[in-house]
Amino acid sequence: MANVLIIGAGGVGSVVAHKCALNADVFTDITLASRTKAKCDKIAAEIESMHGVTIKTEQVDADVVADMVALIERVKPFLVINVALPYQDLPIMDACLATKTHYMDTANYEPKDVAKFEYSWQWAYKQRFEEAGIMALLGCGFDPGATQVFTAYAAKHQFDEMHYLDIIDCNAGNHGKAFATNFNPEINIREITQPGRYWENGEWIEIPAMSIHKPVVYPEIGPKESYVLYHEELESLVKNFPTLKRARFWMTFGQAYLTHLEVLQNVGMTRIDPVKFNGMDIVPLEFLKAVLPAPDTLGENYTGQTSIGCQIKGVKDGQEKTYYIWNNCDHAETYKEVRGQAVSYTTGVPAMIGAMLLIKGEWLKPGVWNCEELDPDPFIEQMNKQGLPVQDKILTEEIV
Ligand code: NDP
């Protein structure tokens, strides 16, 4: 049915390419492009041998709008799936505008020199995308992405009014490495070391990083210490669901991970400003990324599960209730299916589903949209079919 261009050949890009190939009736023509073409070729060979599907590969520096425009004009995709880094969001959106091509990504734009997570830059494209008759679907991974679909699903089917939202994200997996991040280390560490923030009574409450935490009991996993972080989907969720009195995001971290991170911070290795080394400007966090294991190398022998969901408290027919909707995903299973670990998988599969719903027309509308603004039902239906089964229940006792 459609021709897609995937940008980025890391952990997530690889899963998106595999899953598109596994849905070759929808994705009839797939091109994978990245800065390093050899990475795309390796993934293409894996897809050919595992699923018998041929995909094309290309080289591109997506920071250069003219190069992106030339690539889009050559490939002529219906949609660009951006799973490179957040820094590339705006140049790729500009190239999509110039060529009138639909766009989607899994993380909001960030400027390189300041770790700032907000949608303002991308929302500013709304009118231009509308006028061009093309769509930009923002943040369609798991969180952001599926967590907003879960919230929209709860609003549609479970509540008259939602009051309290807690997004809880657990990785109870073990990759056997002393220290590694499950998605791009630079982006991950920038996110975790910034101050925490949550929404309460109409305003953002800022807290020191990692200062609010408690054990949360995750399904099939058990209790795991969970920390309040700022996460980008909170910004659009509180805008689109104004009855929310409080919205928080929690993520689990093991003690060994936190100790490594604290030491790296204390010695200056997480700095994002350049320092002089042997006459060269180097950014410590970029150097750290170069010596850490890449997310796409963690999959082999990774054991355990992830569990990500939303606990929502609100009112239905005058009665208070608490609803929980979640997915658990197993690292070893996802490696078997697409050679990727569960964090890449839980991001890449929703991205493929978002792309599929645009192609099928079920989610397609001009403008710039976040996932909770679209019908959650076909998305949940596809999650159940595509390896991310959704579970839900009414809670008698709150988990968070
Ligand atoms: P990786 O570091 O594994 O991969 C990033 C890829 O982007 C690499 O292949 C890299 O290219 C490519 N890239 C970087 N810069 C450019 C550029 N200028 N032009 C072209 N390609 C470029 O990261 P992940 O796969 O783990 O993460 C990908 C994205 O997914 C990130 O934005 C991350 O924030 C997001 N994410 C979203 C989640 C969600 O749930 N919504 C969860 C996890 C991640 P090369 O290797 O060729 O140099």
mmCIF file with all atom_site columns, N, CA and C and ligand atoms in Angstrom, residues 8-12 34-36 39 60-63 83-86 88 106-107 141-144 183-184 187 295 347, ligand 1:
data_model
loop_
_atom_site.group_PDB
_atom_site.id
_atom_site.type_symbol
_atom_site.label_atom_id
_atom_site.label_alt_id
_atom_site.label_comp_id
_atom_site.label_asym_id
_atom_site.label_entity_id
_atom_site.label_seq_id
_atom_site.pdbx_PDB_ins_code
_atom_site.Cartn_x
_atom_site.Cartn_y
_atom_site.Cartn_z
_atom_site.occupancy
_atom_site.B_iso_or_equiv
_atom_site.pdbx_formal_charge
_atom_site.auth_seq_id
_atom_site.auth_comp_id
_atom_site.auth_asym_id
_atom_site.auth_atom_id
_atom_site.pdbx_PDB_model_num
ATOM   1   N N   . GLY A 1 8   ? 17.337 6.678  10.692 1.00 0.00 ? 8   GLY A N   1
ATOM   2   C CA  . GLY A 1 8   ? 17.931 6.235  11.957 1.00 0.00 ? 8   GLY A CA  1
ATOM   3   C C   . GLY A 1 8   ? 18.035 4.728  11.993 1.00 0.00 ? 8   GLY A C   1
ATOM   4   N N   . ALA A 1 9   ? 19.274 4.227  12.177 1.00 0.00 ? 9   ALA A N   1
ATOM   5   C CA  . ALA A 1 9   ? 19.494 2.774  12.155 1.00 0.00 ? 9   ALA A CA  1
ATOM   6   C C   . ALA A 1 9   ? 20.068 2.302  13.482 1.00 0.00 ? 9   ALA A C   1
ATOM   7   N N   . GLY A 1 10  ? 19.536 2.840  14.585 1.00 0.00 ? 10  GLY A N   1
ATOM   8   C CA  . GLY A 1 10  ? 19.948 2.403  15.916 1.00 0.00 ? 10  GLY A CA  1
ATOM   9   C C   . GLY A 1 10  ? 19.015 1.305  16.407 1.00 0.00 ? 10  GLY A C   1
ATOM   10  N N   . GLY A 1 11  ? 18.919 1.172  17.748 1.00 0.00 ? 11  GLY A N   1
ATOM   11  C CA  . GLY A 1 11  ? 18.071 0.135  18.330 1.00 0.00 ? 11  GLY A CA  1
ATOM   12  C C   . GLY A 1 11  ? 16.627 0.249  17.861 1.00 0.00 ? 11  GLY A C   1
ATOM   13  N N   . VAL A 1 12  ? 16.083 1.471  17.887 1.00 0.00 ? 12  VAL A N   1
ATOM   14  C CA  . VAL A 1 12  ? 14.668 1.659  17.525 1.00 0.00 ? 12  VAL A CA  1
ATOM   15  C C   . VAL A 1 12  ? 14.481 1.531  16.005 1.00 0.00 ? 12  VAL A C   1
ATOM   16  N N   . SER A 1 34  ? 20.467 6.247  7.228  1.00 0.00 ? 34  SER A N   1
ATOM   17  C CA  . SER A 1 34  ? 21.083 6.778  8.438  1.00 0.00 ? 34  SER A CA  1
ATOM   18  C C   . SER A 1 34  ? 22.396 7.453  8.058  1.00 0.00 ? 34  SER A C   1
ATOM   19  N N   . ARG A 1 35  ? 23.053 8.013  9.078  1.00 0.00 ? 35  ARG A N   1
ATOM   20  C CA  . ARG A 1 35  ? 24.329 8.669  8.818  1.00 0.00 ? 35  ARG A CA  1
ATOM   21  C C   . ARG A 1 35  ? 25.350 7.637  8.344  1.00 0.00 ? 35  ARG A C   1
ATOM   22  N N   . THR A 1 36  ? 25.293 6.439  8.956  1.00 0.00 ? 36  THR A N   1
ATOM   23  C CA  . THR A 1 36  ? 26.245 5.377  8.607  1.00 0.00 ? 36  THR A CA  1
ATOM   24  C C   . THR A 1 36  ? 25.504 4.307  7.812  1.00 0.00 ? 36  THR A C   1
ATOM   25  N N   . LYS A 1 39  ? 25.370 0.466  8.791  1.00 0.00 ? 39  LYS A N   1
ATOM   26  C CA  . LYS A 1 39  ? 24.421 -0.018 9.809  1.00 0.00 ? 39  LYS A CA  1
ATOM   27  C C   . LYS A 1 39  ? 23.093 -0.401 9.157  1.00 0.00 ? 39  LYS A C   1
ATOM   28  N N   . VAL A 1 60  ? 22.385 9.327  4.762  1.00 0.00 ? 60  VAL A N   1
ATOM   29  C CA  . VAL A 1 60  ? 21.974 10.738 4.832  1.00 0.00 ? 60  VAL A CA  1
ATOM   30  C C   . VAL A 1 60  ? 22.418 11.354 6.153  1.00 0.00 ? 60  VAL A C   1
ATOM   31  N N   . ASP A 1 61  ? 22.794 12.622 6.106  1.00 0.00 ? 61  ASP A N   1
ATOM   32  C CA  . ASP A 1 61  ? 22.945 13.378 7.345  1.00 0.00 ? 61  ASP A CA  1
ATOM   33  C C   . ASP A 1 61  ? 21.671 14.205 7.481  1.00 0.00 ? 61  ASP A C   1
ATOM   34  N N   . ALA A 1 62  ? 20.791 13.769 8.377  1.00 0.00 ? 62  ALA A N   1
ATOM   35  C CA  . ALA A 1 62  ? 19.465 14.380 8.475  1.00 0.00 ? 62  ALA A CA  1
ATOM   36  C C   . ALA A 1 62  ? 19.496 15.780 9.078  1.00 0.00 ? 62  ALA A C   1
ATOM   37  N N   . ASP A 1 63  ? 20.649 16.217 9.563  1.00 0.00 ? 63  ASP A N   1
ATOM   38  C CA  . ASP A 1 63  ? 20.756 17.602 10.039 1.00 0.00 ? 63  ASP A CA  1
ATOM   39  C C   . ASP A 1 63  ? 20.759 18.581 8.872  1.00 0.00 ? 63  ASP A C   1
ATOM   40  N N   . VAL A 1 83  ? 13.296 8.078  13.367 1.00 0.00 ? 83  VAL A N   1
ATOM   41  C CA  . VAL A 1 83  ? 13.744 7.428  14.604 1.00 0.00 ? 83  VAL A CA  1
ATOM   42  C C   . VAL A 1 83  ? 15.258 7.608  14.749 1.00 0.00 ? 83  VAL A C   1
ATOM   43  N N   . ALA A 1 84  ? 15.738 8.770  14.262 1.00 0.00 ? 84  ALA A N   1
ATOM   44  C CA  . ALA A 1 84  ? 17.122 9.192  14.554 1.00 0.00 ? 84  ALA A CA  1
ATOM   45  C C   . ALA A 1 84  ? 17.056 9.868  15.933 1.00 0.00 ? 84  ALA A C   1
ATOM   46  N N   . LEU A 1 85  ? 17.737 10.962 16.142 1.00 0.00 ? 85  LEU A N   1
ATOM   47  C CA  . LEU A 1 85  ? 17.725 11.576 17.476 1.00 0.00 ? 85  LEU A CA  1
ATOM   48  C C   . LEU A 1 85  ? 16.836 12.825 17.485 1.00 0.00 ? 85  LEU A C   1
ATOM   49  N N   . PRO A 1 86  ? 16.416 13.279 18.659 1.00 0.00 ? 86  PRO A N   1
ATOM   50  C CA  . PRO A 1 86  ? 15.534 14.454 18.729 1.00 0.00 ? 86  PRO A CA  1
ATOM   51  C C   . PRO A 1 86  ? 16.107 15.687 18.026 1.00 0.00 ? 86  PRO A C   1
ATOM   52  N N   . GLN A 1 88  ? 17.301 15.911 15.216 1.00 0.00 ? 88  GLN A N   1
ATOM   53  C CA  . GLN A 1 88  ? 16.966 15.904 13.778 1.00 0.00 ? 88  GLN A CA  1
ATOM   54  C C   . GLN A 1 88  ? 15.486 16.221 13.507 1.00 0.00 ? 88  GLN A C   1
ATOM   55  N N   . THR A 1 106 ? 9.398  9.826  17.448 1.00 0.00 ? 106 THR A N   1
ATOM   56  C CA  . THR A 1 106 ? 9.128  9.178  18.745 1.00 0.00 ? 106 THR A CA  1
ATOM   57  C C   . THR A 1 106 ? 9.644  9.997  19.931 1.00 0.00 ? 106 THR A C   1
ATOM   58  N N   . ALA A 1 107 ? 10.188 11.179 19.659 1.00 0.00 ? 107 ALA A N   1
ATOM   59  C CA  . ALA A 1 107 ? 10.723 11.991 20.766 1.00 0.00 ? 107 ALA A CA  1
ATOM   60  C C   . ALA A 1 107 ? 10.690 13.456 20.367 1.00 0.00 ? 107 ALA A C   1
ATOM   61  N N   . GLY A 1 141 ? 6.105  6.566  20.198 1.00 0.00 ? 141 GLY A N   1
ATOM   62  C CA  . GLY A 1 141 ? 6.817  5.370  20.654 1.00 0.00 ? 141 GLY A CA  1
ATOM   63  C C   . GLY A 1 141 ? 5.966  4.750  21.753 1.00 0.00 ? 141 GLY A C   1
ATOM   64  N N   . PHE A 1 142 ? 6.587  4.349  22.886 1.00 0.00 ? 142 PHE A N   1
ATOM   65  C CA  . PHE A 1 142 ? 5.734  3.866  23.987 1.00 0.00 ? 142 PHE A CA  1
ATOM   66  C C   . PHE A 1 142 ? 5.459  4.996  24.962 1.00 0.00 ? 142 PHE A C   1
ATOM   67  N N   . ASP A 1 143 ? 6.550  5.622  25.459 1.00 0.00 ? 143 ASP A N   1
ATOM   68  C CA  . ASP A 1 143 ? 6.325  6.778  26.327 1.00 0.00 ? 143 ASP A CA  1
ATOM   69  C C   . ASP A 1 143 ? 7.317  7.864  25.997 1.00 0.00 ? 143 ASP A C   1
ATOM   70  N N   . PRO A 1 144 ? 6.961  8.850  25.165 1.00 0.00 ? 144 PRO A N   1
ATOM   71  C CA  . PRO A 1 144 ? 5.621  9.158  24.673 1.00 0.00 ? 144 PRO A CA  1
ATOM   72  C C   . PRO A 1 144 ? 5.132  8.162  23.613 1.00 0.00 ? 144 PRO A C   1
ATOM   73  N N   . PHE A 1 183 ? 18.238 3.174  25.629 1.00 0.00 ? 183 PHE A N   1
ATOM   74  C CA  . PHE A 1 183 ? 18.147 3.896  24.367 1.00 0.00 ? 183 PHE A CA  1
ATOM   75  C C   . PHE A 1 183 ? 19.274 4.917  24.349 1.00 0.00 ? 183 PHE A C   1
ATOM   76  N N   . ASN A 1 184 ? 19.402 5.617  23.260 1.00 0.00 ? 184 ASN A N   1
ATOM   77  C CA  . ASN A 1 184 ? 20.566 6.480  23.044 1.00 0.00 ? 184 ASN A CA  1
ATOM   78  C C   . ASN A 1 184 ? 21.098 7.098  24.347 1.00 0.00 ? 184 ASN A C   1
ATOM   79  N N   . ILE A 1 187 ? 20.782 11.016 24.953 1.00 0.00 ? 187 ILE A N   1
ATOM   80  C CA  . ILE A 1 187 ? 19.410 11.497 25.183 1.00 0.00 ? 187 ILE A CA  1
ATOM   81  C C   . ILE A 1 187 ? 18.911 11.014 26.546 1.00 0.00 ? 187 ILE A C   1
ATOM   82  N N   . PRO A 1 295 ? 22.726 0.857  22.385 1.00 0.00 ? 295 PRO A N   1
ATOM   83  C CA  . PRO A 1 295 ? 21.473 0.182  22.737 1.00 0.00 ? 295 PRO A CA  1
ATOM   84  C C   . PRO A 1 295 ? 21.177 -1.033 21.855 1.00 0.00 ? 295 PRO A C   1
ATOM   85  N N   . THR A 1 347 ? 9.353  0.770  21.727 1.00 0.00 ? 347 THR A N   1
ATOM   86  C CA  . THR A 1 347 ? 9.338  2.057  21.014 1.00 0.00 ? 347 THR A CA  1
ATOM   87  C C   . THR A 1 347 ? 9.040  1.847  19.524 1.00 0.00 ? 347 THR A C   1
HETATM 88  P P1  . NDP B 2 .   ? 20.510 4.976  18.840 1.00 0.00 ? 1   NDP B P1  1
HETATM 89  O O1  . NDP B 2 .   ? 21.589 5.819  19.370 1.00 0.00 ? 1   NDP B O1  1
HETATM 90  O O2  . NDP B 2 .   ? 20.612 3.490  18.955 1.00 0.00 ? 1   NDP B O2  1
HETATM 91  O O3  . NDP B 2 .   ? 20.269 5.308  17.282 1.00 0.00 ? 1   NDP B O3  1
HETATM 92  C C1  . NDP B 2 .   ? 20.176 6.584  16.777 1.00 0.00 ? 1   NDP B C1  1
HETATM 93  C C2  . NDP B 2 .   ? 20.352 6.524  15.273 1.00 0.00 ? 1   NDP B C2  1
HETATM 94  O O4  . NDP B 2 .   ? 20.168 7.839  14.751 1.00 0.00 ? 1   NDP B O4  1
HETATM 95  C C3  . NDP B 2 .   ? 21.727 6.038  14.853 1.00 0.00 ? 1   NDP B C3  1
HETATM 96  O O5  . NDP B 2 .   ? 21.593 5.034  13.903 1.00 0.00 ? 1   NDP B O5  1
HETATM 97  C C4  . NDP B 2 .   ? 22.347 7.299  14.250 1.00 0.00 ? 1   NDP B C4  1
HETATM 98  O O6  . NDP B 2 .   ? 23.098 7.144  13.085 1.00 0.00 ? 1   NDP B O6  1
HETATM 99  C C5  . NDP B 2 .   ? 21.142 8.050  13.747 1.00 0.00 ? 1   NDP B C5  1
HETATM 100 N N1  . NDP B 2 .   ? 21.482 9.450  13.593 1.00 0.00 ? 1   NDP B N1  1
HETATM 101 C C6  . NDP B 2 .   ? 21.956 10.308 14.528 1.00 0.00 ? 1   NDP B C6  1
HETATM 102 N N2  . NDP B 2 .   ? 22.195 11.508 13.978 1.00 0.00 ? 1   NDP B N2  1
HETATM 103 C C7  . NDP B 2 .   ? 21.845 11.422 12.673 1.00 0.00 ? 1   NDP B C7  1
HETATM 104 C C8  . NDP B 2 .   ? 21.860 12.323 11.592 1.00 0.00 ? 1   NDP B C8  1
HETATM 105 N N3  . NDP B 2 .   ? 22.294 13.581 11.740 1.00 0.00 ? 1   NDP B N3  1
HETATM 106 N N4  . NDP B 2 .   ? 21.440 11.875 10.390 1.00 0.00 ? 1   NDP B N4  1
HETATM 107 C C9  . NDP B 2 .   ? 21.014 10.607 10.227 1.00 0.00 ? 1   NDP B C9  1
HETATM 108 N N5  . NDP B 2 .   ? 20.977 9.707  11.207 1.00 0.00 ? 1   NDP B N5  1
HETATM 109 C C10 . NDP B 2 .   ? 21.388 10.101 12.423 1.00 0.00 ? 1   NDP B C10 1
HETATM 110 O O7  . NDP B 2 .   ? 19.148 5.482  19.512 1.00 0.00 ? 1   NDP B O7  1
HETATM 111 P P2  . NDP B 2 .   ? 17.777 4.677  19.711 1.00 0.00 ? 1   NDP B P2  1
HETATM 112 O O8  . NDP B 2 .   ? 17.495 3.892  18.483 1.00 0.00 ? 1   NDP B O8  1
HETATM 113 O O9  . NDP B 2 .   ? 17.830 3.991  21.015 1.00 0.00 ? 1   NDP B O9  1
HETATM 114 O O10 . NDP B 2 .   ? 16.728 5.876  19.823 1.00 0.00 ? 1   NDP B O10 1
HETATM 115 C C11 . NDP B 2 .   ? 16.186 6.489  18.667 1.00 0.00 ? 1   NDP B C11 1
HETATM 116 C C12 . NDP B 2 .   ? 15.142 7.529  19.050 1.00 0.00 ? 1   NDP B C12 1
HETATM 117 O O11 . NDP B 2 .   ? 14.081 6.918  19.748 1.00 0.00 ? 1   NDP B O11 1
HETATM 118 C C13 . NDP B 2 .   ? 15.672 8.638  19.976 1.00 0.00 ? 1   NDP B C13 1
HETATM 119 O O12 . NDP B 2 .   ? 15.167 9.863  19.532 1.00 0.00 ? 1   NDP B O12 1
HETATM 120 C C14 . NDP B 2 .   ? 15.067 8.312  21.304 1.00 0.00 ? 1   NDP B C14 1
HETATM 121 O O13 . NDP B 2 .   ? 14.878 9.467  22.101 1.00 0.00 ? 1   NDP B O13 1
HETATM 122 C C15 . NDP B 2 .   ? 13.739 7.728  20.867 1.00 0.00 ? 1   NDP B C15 1
HETATM 123 N N6  . NDP B 2 .   ? 13.119 6.869  21.903 1.00 0.00 ? 1   NDP B N6  1
HETATM 124 C C16 . NDP B 2 .   ? 11.785 7.043  22.168 1.00 0.00 ? 1   NDP B C16 1
HETATM 125 C C17 . NDP B 2 .   ? 11.166 6.255  23.119 1.00 0.00 ? 1   NDP B C17 1
HETATM 126 C C18 . NDP B 2 .   ? 9.684  6.342  23.316 1.00 0.00 ? 1   NDP B C18 1
HETATM 127 O O14 . NDP B 2 .   ? 9.131  5.474  23.987 1.00 0.00 ? 1   NDP B O14 1
HETATM 128 N N7  . NDP B 2 .   ? 8.981  7.297  22.758 1.00 0.00 ? 1   NDP B N7  1
HETATM 129 C C19 . NDP B 2 .   ? 11.917 5.297  23.929 1.00 0.00 ? 1   NDP B C19 1
HETATM 130 C C20 . NDP B 2 .   ? 13.279 5.111  23.509 1.00 0.00 ? 1   NDP B C20 1
HETATM 131 C C21 . NDP B 2 .   ? 13.856 5.904  22.546 1.00 0.00 ? 1   NDP B C21 1
HETATM 132 P P3  . NDP B 2 .   ? 24.449 6.367  12.848 1.00 0.00 ? 1   NDP B P3  1
HETATM 133 O O15 . NDP B 2 .   ? 24.445 5.229  13.767 1.00 0.00 ? 1   NDP B O15 1
HETATM 134 O O16 . NDP B 2 .   ? 24.312 5.997  11.433 1.00 0.00 ? 1   NDP B O16 1
HETATM 135 O O17 . NDP B 2 .   ? 25.559 7.312  13.109 1.00 0.00 ? 1   NDP B O17 1
#
